[in-house]
Coordinates of C-alpha atoms in Angstrom, one line a residue:
X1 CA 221.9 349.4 34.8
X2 CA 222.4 347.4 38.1
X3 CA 220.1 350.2 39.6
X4 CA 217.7 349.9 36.8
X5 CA 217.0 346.5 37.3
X6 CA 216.5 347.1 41.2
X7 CA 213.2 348.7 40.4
X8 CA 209.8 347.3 41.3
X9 CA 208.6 346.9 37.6
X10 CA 211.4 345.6 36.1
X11 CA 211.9 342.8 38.9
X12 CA 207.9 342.5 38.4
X13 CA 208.5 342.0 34.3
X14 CA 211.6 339.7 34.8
X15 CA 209.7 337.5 37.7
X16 CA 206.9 337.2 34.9
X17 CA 208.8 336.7 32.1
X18 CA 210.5 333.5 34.2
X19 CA 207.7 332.0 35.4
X20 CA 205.8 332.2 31.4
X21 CA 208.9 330.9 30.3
X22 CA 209.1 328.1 32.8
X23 CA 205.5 327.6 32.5
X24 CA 206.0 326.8 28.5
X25 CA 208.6 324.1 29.7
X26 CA 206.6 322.5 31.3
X27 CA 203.8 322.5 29.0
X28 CA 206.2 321.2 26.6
X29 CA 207.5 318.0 28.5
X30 CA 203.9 317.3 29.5
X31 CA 202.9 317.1 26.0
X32 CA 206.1 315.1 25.0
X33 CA 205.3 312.6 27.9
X34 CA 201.9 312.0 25.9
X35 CA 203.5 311.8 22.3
X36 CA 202.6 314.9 20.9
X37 CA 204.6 318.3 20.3
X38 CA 204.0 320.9 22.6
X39 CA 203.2 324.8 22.2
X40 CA 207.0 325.6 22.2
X41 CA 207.3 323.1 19.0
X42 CA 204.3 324.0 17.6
X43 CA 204.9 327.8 17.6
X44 CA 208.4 327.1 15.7
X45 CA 206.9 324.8 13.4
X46 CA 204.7 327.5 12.2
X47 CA 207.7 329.7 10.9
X48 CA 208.0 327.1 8.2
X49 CA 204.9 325.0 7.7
X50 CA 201.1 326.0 7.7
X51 CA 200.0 327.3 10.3
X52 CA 196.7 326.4 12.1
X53 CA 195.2 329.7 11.9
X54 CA 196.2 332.6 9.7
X55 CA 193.4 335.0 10.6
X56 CA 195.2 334.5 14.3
X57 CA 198.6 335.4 12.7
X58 CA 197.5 338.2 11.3
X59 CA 195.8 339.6 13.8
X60 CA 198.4 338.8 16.2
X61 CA 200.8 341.0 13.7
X62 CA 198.4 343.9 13.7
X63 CA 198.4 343.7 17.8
X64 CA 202.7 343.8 17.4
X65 CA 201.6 347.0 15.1
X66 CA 200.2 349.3 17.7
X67 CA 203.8 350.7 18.5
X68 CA 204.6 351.3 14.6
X69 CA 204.5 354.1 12.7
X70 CA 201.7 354.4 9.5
X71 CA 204.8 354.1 7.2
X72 CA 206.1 351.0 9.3
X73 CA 202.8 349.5 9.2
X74 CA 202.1 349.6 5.9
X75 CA 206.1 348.5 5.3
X76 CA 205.3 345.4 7.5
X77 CA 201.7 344.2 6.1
X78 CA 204.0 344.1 2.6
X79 CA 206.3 342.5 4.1
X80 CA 204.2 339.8 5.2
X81 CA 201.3 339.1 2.2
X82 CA 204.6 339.1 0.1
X83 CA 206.5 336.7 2.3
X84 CA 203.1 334.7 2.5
X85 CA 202.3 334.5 -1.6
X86 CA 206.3 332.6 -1.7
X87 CA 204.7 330.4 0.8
X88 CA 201.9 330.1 -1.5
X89 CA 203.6 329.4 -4.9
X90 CA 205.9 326.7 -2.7
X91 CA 202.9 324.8 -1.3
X92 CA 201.3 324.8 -4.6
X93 CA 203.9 323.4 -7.0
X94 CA 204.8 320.8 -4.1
X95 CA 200.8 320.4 -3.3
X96 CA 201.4 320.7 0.4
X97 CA 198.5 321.9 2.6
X98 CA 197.6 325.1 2.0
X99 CA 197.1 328.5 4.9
X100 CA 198.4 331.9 4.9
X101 CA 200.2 333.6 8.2
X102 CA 204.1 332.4 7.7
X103 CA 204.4 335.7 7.0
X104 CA 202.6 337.6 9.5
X105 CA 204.5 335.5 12.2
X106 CA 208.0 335.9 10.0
X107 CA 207.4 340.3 10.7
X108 CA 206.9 339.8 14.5
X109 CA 209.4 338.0 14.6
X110 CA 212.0 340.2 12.4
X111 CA 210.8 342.9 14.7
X112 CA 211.8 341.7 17.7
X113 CA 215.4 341.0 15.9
X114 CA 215.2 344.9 14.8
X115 CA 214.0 345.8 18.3
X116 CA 217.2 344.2 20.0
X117 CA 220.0 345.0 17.3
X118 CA 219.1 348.4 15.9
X119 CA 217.0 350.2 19.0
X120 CA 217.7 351.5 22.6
X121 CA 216.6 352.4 25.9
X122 CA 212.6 353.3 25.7
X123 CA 212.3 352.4 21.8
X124 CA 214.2 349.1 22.6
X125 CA 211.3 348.4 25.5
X126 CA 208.3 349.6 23.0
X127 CA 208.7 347.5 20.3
X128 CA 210.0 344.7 22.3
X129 CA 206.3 344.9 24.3
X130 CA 204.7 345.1 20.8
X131 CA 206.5 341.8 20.1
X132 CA 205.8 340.1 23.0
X133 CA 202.2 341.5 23.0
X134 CA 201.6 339.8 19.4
X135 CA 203.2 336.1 20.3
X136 CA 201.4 335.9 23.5
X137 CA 198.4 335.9 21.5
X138 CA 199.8 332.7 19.2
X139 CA 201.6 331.2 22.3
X140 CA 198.6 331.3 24.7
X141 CA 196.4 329.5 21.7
X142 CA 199.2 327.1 21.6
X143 CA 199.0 326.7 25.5
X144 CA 195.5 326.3 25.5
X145 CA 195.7 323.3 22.7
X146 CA 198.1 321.5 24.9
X147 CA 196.0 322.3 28.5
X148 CA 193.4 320.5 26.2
X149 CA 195.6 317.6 25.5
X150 CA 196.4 317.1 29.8
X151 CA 192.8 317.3 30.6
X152 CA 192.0 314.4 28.3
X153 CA 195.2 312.0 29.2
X154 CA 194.9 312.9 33.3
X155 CA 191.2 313.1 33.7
X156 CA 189.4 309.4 32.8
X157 CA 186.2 310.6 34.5
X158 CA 183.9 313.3 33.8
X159 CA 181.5 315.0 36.2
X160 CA 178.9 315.5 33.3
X161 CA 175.9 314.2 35.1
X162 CA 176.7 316.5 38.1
X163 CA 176.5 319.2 36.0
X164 CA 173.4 318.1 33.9
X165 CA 171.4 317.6 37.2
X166 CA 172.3 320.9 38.3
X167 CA 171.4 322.5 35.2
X168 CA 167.6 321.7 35.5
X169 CA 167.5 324.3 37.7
X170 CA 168.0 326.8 34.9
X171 CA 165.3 324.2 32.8
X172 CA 168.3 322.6 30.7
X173 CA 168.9 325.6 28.2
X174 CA 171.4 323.9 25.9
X175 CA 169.1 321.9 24.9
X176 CA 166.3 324.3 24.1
X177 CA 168.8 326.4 22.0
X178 CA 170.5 323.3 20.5
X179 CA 166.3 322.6 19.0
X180 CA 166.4 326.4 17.8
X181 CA 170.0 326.2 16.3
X182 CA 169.1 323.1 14.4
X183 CA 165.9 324.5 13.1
X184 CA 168.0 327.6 11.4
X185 CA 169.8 325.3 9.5
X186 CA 173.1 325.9 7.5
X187 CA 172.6 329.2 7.6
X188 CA 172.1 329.6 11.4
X189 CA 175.2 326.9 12.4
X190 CA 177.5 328.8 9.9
X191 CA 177.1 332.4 11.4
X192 CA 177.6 330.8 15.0
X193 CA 180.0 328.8 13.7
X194 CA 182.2 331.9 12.2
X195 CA 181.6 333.5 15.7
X196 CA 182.6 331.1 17.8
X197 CA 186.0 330.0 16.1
X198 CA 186.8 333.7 15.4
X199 CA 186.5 334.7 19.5
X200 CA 190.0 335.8 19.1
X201 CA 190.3 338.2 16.1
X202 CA 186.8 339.8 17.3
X203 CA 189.2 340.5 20.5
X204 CA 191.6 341.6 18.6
X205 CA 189.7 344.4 17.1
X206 CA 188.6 345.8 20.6
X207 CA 192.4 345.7 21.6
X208 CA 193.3 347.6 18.8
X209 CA 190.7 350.3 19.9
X210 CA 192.0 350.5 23.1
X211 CA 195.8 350.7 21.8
X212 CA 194.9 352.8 19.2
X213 CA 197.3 355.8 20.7
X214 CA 200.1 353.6 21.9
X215 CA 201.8 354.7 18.6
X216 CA 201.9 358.5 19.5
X217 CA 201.9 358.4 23.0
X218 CA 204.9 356.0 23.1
X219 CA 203.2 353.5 25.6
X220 CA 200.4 351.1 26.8
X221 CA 197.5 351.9 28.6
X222 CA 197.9 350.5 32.0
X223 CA 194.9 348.1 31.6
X224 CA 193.6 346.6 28.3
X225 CA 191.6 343.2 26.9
X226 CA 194.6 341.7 26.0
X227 CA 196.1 341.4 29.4
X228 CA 192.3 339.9 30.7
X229 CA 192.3 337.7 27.5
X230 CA 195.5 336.0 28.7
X231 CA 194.7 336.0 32.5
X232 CA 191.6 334.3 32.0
X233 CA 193.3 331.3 29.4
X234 CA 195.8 330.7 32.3
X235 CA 193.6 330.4 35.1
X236 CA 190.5 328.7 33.0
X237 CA 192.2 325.0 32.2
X238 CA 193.1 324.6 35.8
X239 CA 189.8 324.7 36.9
X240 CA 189.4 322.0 33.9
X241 CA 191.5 319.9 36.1
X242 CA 189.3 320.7 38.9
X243 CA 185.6 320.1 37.3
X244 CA 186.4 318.0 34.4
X245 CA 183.5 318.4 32.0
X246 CA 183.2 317.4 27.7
X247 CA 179.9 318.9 27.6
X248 CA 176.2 317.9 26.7
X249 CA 177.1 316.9 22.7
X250 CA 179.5 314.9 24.2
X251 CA 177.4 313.4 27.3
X252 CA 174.1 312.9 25.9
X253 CA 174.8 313.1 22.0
X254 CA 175.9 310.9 19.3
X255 CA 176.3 313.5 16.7
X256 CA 173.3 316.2 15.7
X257 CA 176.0 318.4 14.3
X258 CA 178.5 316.2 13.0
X259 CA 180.1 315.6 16.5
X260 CA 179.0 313.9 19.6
X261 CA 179.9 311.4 22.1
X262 CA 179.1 308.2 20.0
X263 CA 179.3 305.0 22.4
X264 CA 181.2 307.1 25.3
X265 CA 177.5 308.9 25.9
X266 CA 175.0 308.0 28.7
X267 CA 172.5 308.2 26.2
X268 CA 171.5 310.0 22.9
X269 CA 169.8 312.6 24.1
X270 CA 170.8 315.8 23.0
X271 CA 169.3 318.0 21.8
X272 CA 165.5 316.6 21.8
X273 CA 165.8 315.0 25.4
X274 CA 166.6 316.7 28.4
X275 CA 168.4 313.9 30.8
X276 CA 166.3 312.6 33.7
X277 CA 167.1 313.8 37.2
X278 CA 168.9 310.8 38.8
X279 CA 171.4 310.3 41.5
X280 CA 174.3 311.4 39.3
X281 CA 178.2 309.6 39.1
X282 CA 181.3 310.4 37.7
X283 CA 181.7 308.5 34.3
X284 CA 184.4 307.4 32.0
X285 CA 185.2 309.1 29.4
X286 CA 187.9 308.7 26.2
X287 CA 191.3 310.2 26.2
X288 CA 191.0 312.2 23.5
X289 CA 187.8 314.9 24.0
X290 CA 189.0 317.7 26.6
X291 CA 187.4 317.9 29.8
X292 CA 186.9 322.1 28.4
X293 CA 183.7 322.7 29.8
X294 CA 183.6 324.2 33.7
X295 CA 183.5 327.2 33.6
X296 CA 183.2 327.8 29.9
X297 CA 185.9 330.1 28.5
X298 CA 184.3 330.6 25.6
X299 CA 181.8 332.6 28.0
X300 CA 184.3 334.4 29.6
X301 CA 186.2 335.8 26.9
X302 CA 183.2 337.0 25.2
X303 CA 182.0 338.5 28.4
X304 CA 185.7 340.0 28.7
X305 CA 185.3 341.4 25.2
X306 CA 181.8 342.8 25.6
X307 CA 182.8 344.5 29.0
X308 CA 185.7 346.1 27.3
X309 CA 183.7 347.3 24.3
X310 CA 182.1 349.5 26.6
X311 CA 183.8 352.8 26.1
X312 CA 184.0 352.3 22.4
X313 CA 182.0 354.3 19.8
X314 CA 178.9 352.8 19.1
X315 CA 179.7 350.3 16.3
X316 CA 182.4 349.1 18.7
X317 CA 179.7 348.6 21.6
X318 CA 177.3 346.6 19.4
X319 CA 179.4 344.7 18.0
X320 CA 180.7 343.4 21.4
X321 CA 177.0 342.7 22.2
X322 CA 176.5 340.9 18.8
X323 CA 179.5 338.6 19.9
X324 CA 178.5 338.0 23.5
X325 CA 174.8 336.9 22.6
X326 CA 176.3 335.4 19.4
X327 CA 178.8 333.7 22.0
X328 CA 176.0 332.0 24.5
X329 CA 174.1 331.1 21.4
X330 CA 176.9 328.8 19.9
X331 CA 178.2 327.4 23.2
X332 CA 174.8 325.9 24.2
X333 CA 173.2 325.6 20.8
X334 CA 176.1 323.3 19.8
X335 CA 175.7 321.1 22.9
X336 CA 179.3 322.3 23.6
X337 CA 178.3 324.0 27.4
X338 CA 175.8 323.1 29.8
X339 CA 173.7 326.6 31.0
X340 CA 175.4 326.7 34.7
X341 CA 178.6 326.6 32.8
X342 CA 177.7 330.3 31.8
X343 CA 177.0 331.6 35.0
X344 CA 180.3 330.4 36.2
X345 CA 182.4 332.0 32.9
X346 CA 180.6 335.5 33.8
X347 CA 181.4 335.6 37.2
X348 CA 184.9 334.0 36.8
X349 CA 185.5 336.8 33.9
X350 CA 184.1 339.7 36.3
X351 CA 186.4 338.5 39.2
X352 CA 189.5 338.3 37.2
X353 CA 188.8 341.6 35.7
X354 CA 188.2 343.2 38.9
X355 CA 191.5 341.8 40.6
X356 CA 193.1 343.2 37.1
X357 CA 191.8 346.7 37.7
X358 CA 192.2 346.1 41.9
X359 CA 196.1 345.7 40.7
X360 CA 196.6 348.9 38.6
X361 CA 194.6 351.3 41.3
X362 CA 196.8 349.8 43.9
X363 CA 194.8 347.5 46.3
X364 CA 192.1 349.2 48.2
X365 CA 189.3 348.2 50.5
X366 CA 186.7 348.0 47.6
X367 CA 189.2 345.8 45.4
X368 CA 189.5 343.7 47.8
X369 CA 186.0 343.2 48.6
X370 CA 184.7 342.8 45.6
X371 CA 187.2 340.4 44.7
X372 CA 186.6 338.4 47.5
X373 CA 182.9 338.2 47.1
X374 CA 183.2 337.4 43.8
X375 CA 186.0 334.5 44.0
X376 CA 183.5 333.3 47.1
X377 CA 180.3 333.0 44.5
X378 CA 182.6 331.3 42.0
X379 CA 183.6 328.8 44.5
X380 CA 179.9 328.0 45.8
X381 CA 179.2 327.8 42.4
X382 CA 181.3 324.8 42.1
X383 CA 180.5 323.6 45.4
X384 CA 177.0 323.7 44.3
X385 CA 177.0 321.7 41.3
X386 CA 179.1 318.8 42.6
X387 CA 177.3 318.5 45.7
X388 CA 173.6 319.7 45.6
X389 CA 172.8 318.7 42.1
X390 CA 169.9 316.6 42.9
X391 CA 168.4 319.3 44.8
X392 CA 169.0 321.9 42.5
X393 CA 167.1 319.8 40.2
X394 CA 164.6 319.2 42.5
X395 CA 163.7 322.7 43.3
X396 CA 164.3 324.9 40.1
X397 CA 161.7 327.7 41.1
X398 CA 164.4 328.2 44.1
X399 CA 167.8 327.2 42.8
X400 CA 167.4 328.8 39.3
X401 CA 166.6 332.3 40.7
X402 CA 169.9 331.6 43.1
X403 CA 172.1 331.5 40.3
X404 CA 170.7 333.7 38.4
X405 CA 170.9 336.7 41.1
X406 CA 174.5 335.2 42.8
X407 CA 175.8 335.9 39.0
X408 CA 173.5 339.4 38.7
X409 CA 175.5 340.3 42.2
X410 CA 178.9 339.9 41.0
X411 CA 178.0 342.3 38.0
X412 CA 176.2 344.5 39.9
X413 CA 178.9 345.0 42.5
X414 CA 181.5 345.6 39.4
X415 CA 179.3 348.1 37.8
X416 CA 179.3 350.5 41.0
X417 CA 182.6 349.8 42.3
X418 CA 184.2 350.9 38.8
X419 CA 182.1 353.7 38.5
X420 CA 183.7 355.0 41.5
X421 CA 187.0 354.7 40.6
X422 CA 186.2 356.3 37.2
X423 CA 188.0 360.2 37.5
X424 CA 185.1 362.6 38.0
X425 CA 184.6 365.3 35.0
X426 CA 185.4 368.8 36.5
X427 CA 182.1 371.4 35.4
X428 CA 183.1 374.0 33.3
X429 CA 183.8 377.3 35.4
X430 CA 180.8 379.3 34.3
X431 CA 181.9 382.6 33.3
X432 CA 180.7 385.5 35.8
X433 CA 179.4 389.3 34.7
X434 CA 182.5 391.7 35.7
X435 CA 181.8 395.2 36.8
X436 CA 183.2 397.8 35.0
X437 CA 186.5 399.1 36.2
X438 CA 186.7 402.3 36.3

């Protein structure tokens, strides 16, 4: 056993499993230090109480499902929608607040009990991965809710105008879209709505493509959405801390879609206005809207999902386009993202994705290089919009393009690099006329 744990991967999985763990700890004292539970405390009130999001339970449960069996699976989803109507019946005849999910998140969890007292050796790991794989789906939602909560307490300015400035250079698309989202009406806000709050269960159903054999072949593919999904909520917040950001709803709006800034905003502007170019400044802000805007996650994941929807069957591939387009609709039609936020999720999201794949090759020249360049655009990016807003502004013809082609480049340099480490398909021997033998 001693020898076991000597090995590269399992020190790799301990180191990890340490750090995460740490990591939670920390989130938890932070949040405590502002009055509020943390993700540890909200993740265990959830075994008991309603939960924030079933639909997230759920499909965390069907993630932890992958390494089941058809007669497990169906053994577990009764577990849980029977567990769930007790939970039901309870709330009702006490008229708490009502949400489904205790149950899906009661199954993981039973699992994980099964996995340590009744398996062994590679069963033991498999399920134990399938657990782990379905809470780190709850626990990083519960991690981003309480990065949220820092960026608001630690950050009293916002770099909104910066960012606003900059954005002329693209000719202020949120608040173009935010005109055309408010001229759908209900009907419009509630499908972008649906798709915007739902990012997580539309990556959920890719994952499940990708994992679909994990059952059979007894293991995980080396590289999957999830594993992106989780990089990119880990990294994102702490550029929050960097660029702190509430967005143009927030900024220049006092509420075209039931939210806005209210007496904290420059001006109410948004969407009908586009702000005037000015010398821009940092700005107070309140303590409770996160600073959740640079570079905009929401971006990045559905940028993640549509990449990984690639190699899908064709319902799978458009409906990862649906979601991306969907995606960039909601975040600037809502007034949530500025447009240059978007350029910076899609090269942030190809970056980390490369370095992801870079890792499972082994590190080569190519990895390297295109991670390089790509963490280098991401950087000017950000170097840009805090310190040549104004001109950026002042020249859109010439900055717009920039941004535009630096973000085209980092794709571009993805698309060929991958497509050489993709195996090459062997041709067919073609079959030869034989002479007779005589």
């Amino acid at each position: 056993m001693f020898v076991a744990w000597r090995r590269p991967r399992a020190v790799l999985w301990t180191s990890v499993s340490v750090v995460t763990l740490a990591f939670l700890v920390a989130l938890e004292v932070a949040a405590r230090h502002y009055g509020v539970p943390g993700p540890i405390t909200n993740q265990a009130r959830e075994v008991i109480f309603a939960p924030k999001s079933g639909p997230l339970l759920y499909a965390s449960m069907a993630l932890m499902m992958v390494v089941l069996t058809w007669r497990q699976r169906f053994i577990a989803a009764a577990v849980a929608i029977g567990i769930d109507i007790v939970f039901f019946l309870v709330r009702w005849a006490f008229d708490a607040r009502m949400m489904f999910g205790n149950g899906a998140l009661w199954v993981i969890l039973g699992c994980g009990v099964v996995a340590v007292t009744r398996r062994t050796g590679r069963e033991r790991v498999l399920l134990l991965k399938g657990v782990g794989l379905g809470l780190l789906l709850v626990t990083g939602r519960k991690t981003g809710d309480a990065w949220l909560l820092i960026t608001s307490k630690t950050r009293p300015t916002v770099l909104d105008q910066y960012v606003a400035t900059a954005d002329h250079a693209l000719g202020s698309p949120s608040w173009l879209v935010g005109r055309i989202v408010k001229a759908t009406g209900p009907i419009g806000t509630h499908v972008l709505d649906y798709v915007y709050i739902q990012l997580a269960v539309a990556a959920v159903v890719v994952a499940l493509y990708q994992l679909r054999n994990v059952a059979v072949e007894r293991r995980f593919p080396h590289h999957h959405l999830v594993r992106t999904f989780l990089v990119i909520g880990l990294l994102g917040p702490a550029i929050y801390m960097i660029f702190p950001v509430v967005g143009p709803v927030f900024a220049y709006g006092t509420g075209a879609f039931g939210t806005g800034g209210e007496h904290w905003a420059v001006a109410d502007l948004w969407p009908h206005t586009p702000p005037p170019v000015i010398t821009p400044h940092a700005m107070p802000y309140d303590e409770i809207t996160p600073r959740n805007c640079m570079p905009s996650l929401h971006t990045a994941w559905a940028t993640a999902i549509f990449i990984h929807s690639r190699k899908g069957p064709r319902i799978l591939r458009y409906a990862g386009t649906f979601w991306l387009i969907a995606t960039l609709g909601a975040t600037l039609g809502f007034g949530y993202h500025y447009g240059v936020d978007l350029v910076a999720g899609v090269v942030f999201t190809v970056t980390i994705e490369a370095a992801l794949r870079s890792i499972d090759r082994g590190w080569d020249r190519t990895g390297m290089k295109l991670v390089a360049y790509g963490a280098t655009v991401f950087v000017t990016l950000l170097v840009s919009y805090r310190f040549l807003p104004v001109q950026m502004a002042a020249y859109p013809w010439v900055f717009g393009p920039l941004l535009i082609l630096a973000m085209v480049s980092v794709v571009y340099g993805y698309v060929r690099t991958t497509e050489l480490w993709e195996p090459k398909a062997v041709p067919a021997p073609r079959s030869e006329p034989q002479p007779e033998l005589v």
